[in-house]
XYZ file of C-alpha atoms in Angstrom:
299
model
C 94.411 90.080 85.321
C 92.737 92.555 87.675
C 89.704 92.137 89.932
C 87.578 95.097 90.989
C 84.132 96.059 92.195
C 81.794 98.788 90.987
C 78.469 100.219 92.044
C 75.478 100.077 89.732
C 72.465 101.559 91.410
C 72.104 99.720 94.701
C 74.166 96.756 93.466
C 77.846 96.121 94.092
C 79.250 94.031 91.251
C 82.455 92.022 90.978
C 84.332 92.384 87.709
C 87.579 91.544 85.947
C 89.839 93.716 83.832
C 91.581 91.574 81.242
C 95.048 92.172 79.844
C 93.560 93.756 76.695
C 91.843 96.434 78.804
C 88.342 95.023 78.428
C 86.187 94.695 81.536
C 83.760 91.871 82.287
C 81.217 91.356 85.027
C 81.829 88.223 87.097
C 79.157 85.997 88.570
C 80.986 85.293 91.856
C 79.900 87.513 94.763
C 83.400 88.514 95.882
C 87.114 87.988 95.303
C 87.727 85.366 97.974
C 84.802 83.251 96.731
C 86.419 83.436 93.307
C 89.735 82.256 94.771
C 88.035 79.309 96.496
C 86.140 78.331 93.344
C 89.368 78.359 91.333
C 91.131 76.119 93.855
C 88.241 73.669 93.870
C 88.489 73.516 90.065
C 92.256 72.953 90.257
C 93.016 76.223 88.445
C 94.891 79.384 89.231
C 92.516 82.240 89.919
C 93.664 84.016 86.752
C 92.998 80.979 84.529
C 89.675 80.374 86.241
C 88.624 83.969 85.568
C 89.781 83.862 81.940
C 87.610 80.812 81.341
C 84.567 82.781 82.468
C 84.978 85.950 80.406
C 81.974 85.886 78.089
C 80.902 88.477 75.573
C 77.460 88.752 77.165
C 79.166 89.770 80.428
C 81.344 92.423 78.829
C 81.073 95.945 80.269
C 80.742 98.466 77.457
C 82.529 101.374 79.173
C 86.129 101.639 80.422
C 86.645 100.318 83.943
C 88.022 103.621 85.216
C 84.779 105.388 84.250
C 82.675 103.161 86.519
C 81.724 104.020 90.104
C 84.544 101.982 91.623
C 84.453 100.660 95.195
C 87.051 98.922 97.331
C 88.018 95.747 95.441
C 87.099 93.711 98.528
C 85.790 94.189 102.057
C 89.045 93.541 103.905
C 88.015 92.373 107.393
C 91.323 93.744 108.683
C 94.080 95.844 107.203
C 97.486 95.373 108.837
C 100.591 97.387 108.105
C 104.338 97.034 108.381
C 106.606 99.870 109.477
C 110.218 100.874 108.838
C 110.648 98.444 105.958
C 112.403 101.001 103.738
C 115.416 103.203 104.485
C 113.369 106.316 103.658
C 110.804 105.366 106.284
C 113.558 104.781 108.826
C 114.933 108.265 108.158
C 111.508 109.897 108.427
C 110.634 108.142 111.686
C 113.976 109.130 113.188
C 113.414 112.740 112.172
C 110.070 112.731 113.980
C 111.406 111.050 117.115
C 114.565 113.184 117.508
C 113.259 116.561 116.292
C 115.586 116.439 113.347
C 118.758 115.074 114.908
C 120.492 112.671 112.532
C 123.254 111.484 114.876
C 121.033 109.769 117.435
C 120.104 106.081 117.266
C 116.468 105.286 118.025
C 114.198 102.272 118.337
C 113.413 102.759 114.626
C 117.036 101.947 113.807
C 116.747 98.862 115.975
C 113.553 97.552 114.366
C 114.936 98.231 110.886
C 117.752 95.763 111.588
C 115.878 93.405 113.924
C 114.708 89.924 113.025
C 111.112 90.781 114.000
C 109.438 93.462 111.823
C 107.098 96.155 113.067
C 103.494 95.102 112.386
C 100.352 96.841 113.560
C 96.614 96.748 112.959
C 95.795 99.650 110.651
C 92.114 99.438 109.794
C 88.889 97.470 109.582
C 86.353 97.247 106.774
C 84.244 100.003 108.352
C 87.209 102.409 108.461
C 88.526 101.661 104.967
C 87.469 103.575 101.862
C 87.946 102.987 98.161
C 88.957 104.951 95.067
C 87.461 108.397 94.660
C 86.178 108.501 98.232
C 87.093 110.952 100.977
C 89.794 110.138 103.514
C 89.711 111.992 106.812
C 92.230 114.150 108.659
C 92.587 114.255 112.445
C 91.693 117.488 114.210
C 94.364 116.959 116.890
C 97.302 116.646 114.493
C 99.201 119.374 112.667
C 101.525 117.110 110.642
C 99.640 114.596 108.505
C 100.708 112.735 105.382
C 99.603 109.895 103.137
C 101.844 106.835 102.937
C 101.943 105.052 99.579
C 102.209 101.292 100.052
C 102.015 98.009 98.188
C 99.211 95.951 99.703
C 99.148 92.161 99.868
C 95.744 90.460 99.738
C 95.932 87.293 101.829
C 93.819 84.232 102.459
C 93.446 82.733 105.917
C 96.643 80.680 105.525
C 98.729 83.731 104.624
C 98.976 82.892 100.917
C 99.282 86.024 98.763
C 96.386 85.979 96.303
C 96.887 89.464 94.892
C 98.350 92.946 95.145
C 96.631 96.292 95.569
C 97.459 99.941 96.227
C 97.167 101.248 99.778
C 97.177 104.644 101.478
C 98.193 104.488 105.147
C 97.202 107.948 106.383
C 99.526 108.932 109.231
C 100.063 111.672 111.824
C 103.805 112.258 112.008
C 103.631 114.567 115.031
C 101.598 112.146 117.168
C 103.844 109.181 116.365
C 106.954 111.283 116.933
C 105.846 112.376 120.402
C 105.826 108.866 121.799
C 105.866 105.397 120.176
C 103.005 104.372 122.480
C 100.814 106.803 120.555
C 101.156 104.754 117.353
C 97.491 103.560 117.292
C 96.284 107.170 117.515
C 98.739 108.199 114.794
C 97.432 105.485 112.486
C 93.825 104.529 113.264
C 90.804 106.783 112.994
C 87.737 106.985 110.779
C 88.442 106.810 107.029
C 92.216 106.788 107.620
C 92.912 104.000 105.130
C 92.129 103.503 101.472
C 92.758 100.589 99.113
C 92.134 99.896 95.440
C 91.090 100.424 92.783
C 92.068 96.917 91.681
C 93.554 93.694 92.975
C 96.057 92.315 90.503
C 96.154 88.550 90.877
C 99.473 87.382 92.285
C 100.236 84.836 89.578
C 100.157 87.605 86.940
C 102.864 89.722 88.621
C 106.300 88.656 87.389
C 108.313 90.422 90.119
C 106.723 92.295 93.033
C 110.189 93.649 93.922
C 110.410 95.675 90.705
C 107.364 97.934 90.857
C 107.586 101.686 90.515
C 105.615 103.657 93.123
C 104.562 107.292 92.855
C 102.774 109.659 95.228
C 101.353 112.920 93.904
C 99.442 115.494 95.928
C 97.483 118.352 94.387
C 96.350 121.512 96.197
C 94.047 123.881 94.388
C 94.828 122.096 91.135
C 98.584 122.566 91.577
C 100.908 119.634 92.151
C 102.686 120.230 95.478
C 104.224 116.769 96.051
C 105.619 114.417 93.414
C 107.705 111.551 94.809
C 108.775 108.284 93.185
C 110.476 105.103 94.381
C 110.515 101.365 93.702
C 109.716 98.212 95.641
C 113.275 97.052 94.960
C 114.185 99.293 97.906
C 112.188 97.094 100.296
C 114.510 95.723 102.988
C 112.325 92.798 104.045
C 110.843 90.035 101.919
C 107.090 89.901 101.502
C 106.855 86.309 102.735
C 108.836 87.333 105.810
C 106.260 89.995 106.701
C 103.418 87.532 106.146
C 105.146 84.846 108.210
C 105.306 87.143 111.237
C 101.720 88.340 110.722
C 100.259 84.831 110.829
C 102.463 83.645 113.705
C 100.091 82.665 116.536
C 97.515 84.957 114.959
C 94.164 84.414 113.275
C 94.127 85.892 109.786
C 90.880 86.076 107.842
C 90.270 85.560 104.134
C 90.709 88.911 102.394
C 93.032 90.430 104.978
C 95.251 93.144 103.485
C 98.825 93.680 104.650
C 100.375 97.032 103.706
C 104.109 96.544 103.340
C 105.485 99.931 104.406
C 106.262 103.159 102.630
C 109.289 104.290 100.661
C 107.707 107.666 99.879
C 107.470 110.396 102.509
C 106.575 114.002 101.580
C 109.094 116.691 102.575
C 109.349 117.247 106.326
C 107.755 120.700 106.095
C 104.669 119.327 104.321
C 101.323 118.523 105.908
C 98.023 117.664 104.269
C 95.263 120.256 104.163
C 91.548 119.813 103.647
C 90.813 119.570 99.943
C 94.155 118.033 98.971
C 93.892 115.337 96.298
C 96.157 112.318 96.822
C 97.166 110.024 93.973
C 99.145 106.849 94.666
C 100.237 104.851 91.645
C 101.932 101.450 91.621
C 103.244 100.255 88.292
C 101.131 97.504 86.813
C 98.569 97.615 89.624
C 96.728 100.921 89.381
C 96.251 104.464 90.662
C 94.370 105.132 93.888
C 92.977 108.670 94.228
C 91.325 110.200 97.297
C 90.616 113.680 98.628
C 91.400 114.548 102.249
C 88.884 116.421 104.448
C 88.157 116.729 108.149
C 85.548 114.388 109.588
C 82.992 117.134 110.240
C 83.296 118.204 106.598
C 82.677 114.620 105.506
C 79.646 114.397 107.799
C 78.295 117.673 106.393
C 78.443 116.198 102.881
C 76.314 113.275 104.088
C 73.653 115.531 105.581
């Protein structure tokens, strides 16, 4: 069972995609209201939604053909770092200018009890499927990071899973770890969607294939695959540290780190199309441009 939102004129509608591929409009205003209503009724969210799929609410076109938006307005998007061996290797490459024999703080955090967690984005900085993500003008080494996203309630309970793109500047982060916020946070530097798959319908979140494909001028220039079974840390472990002495809001998204890093010689260019696919959850597609190009499109 998948939850998504789509635009219809000036309206933003909540909808469900059932297991048979049929889409239905929902009467709740947003995902977290739906979760609360299900709990009050003593149901799982998936069962609650199934009980409300009526023929008169059926959407007559395929969900992917709709004008899809972010599946929820995440008040905050947090992210975890160095949770996969591939990420550890990439961060070390950045920090040591390619030396593989030198231990760094990334090695230490990979093995430490406490994970790396950082604030990635806010609702105003986060875009949805089909929208433009932005590149930084002061970086010459930029990549998308394909990540499994956890949708949380205020207690830290995982209510669903989504696809996330943690846009990152490898050169800025590699220069100095204190530059991490600048390497991670800027306008339109995060995307999520297109769906939230409800947690109770995912049999094993540690067995999901992940793919990242990048197209330039219609030609595929990056095609990487991995699996969440390579994740070093447990999902509940990451959540437990996030909520420790911290206020977490309903609908917060926690990106769980990347196991896919494009080749070291690769950097995004304006016009590149990014596709991130997570098995059983969906494919998130965005095109990268510079901020002034995005602003020109709005004019």
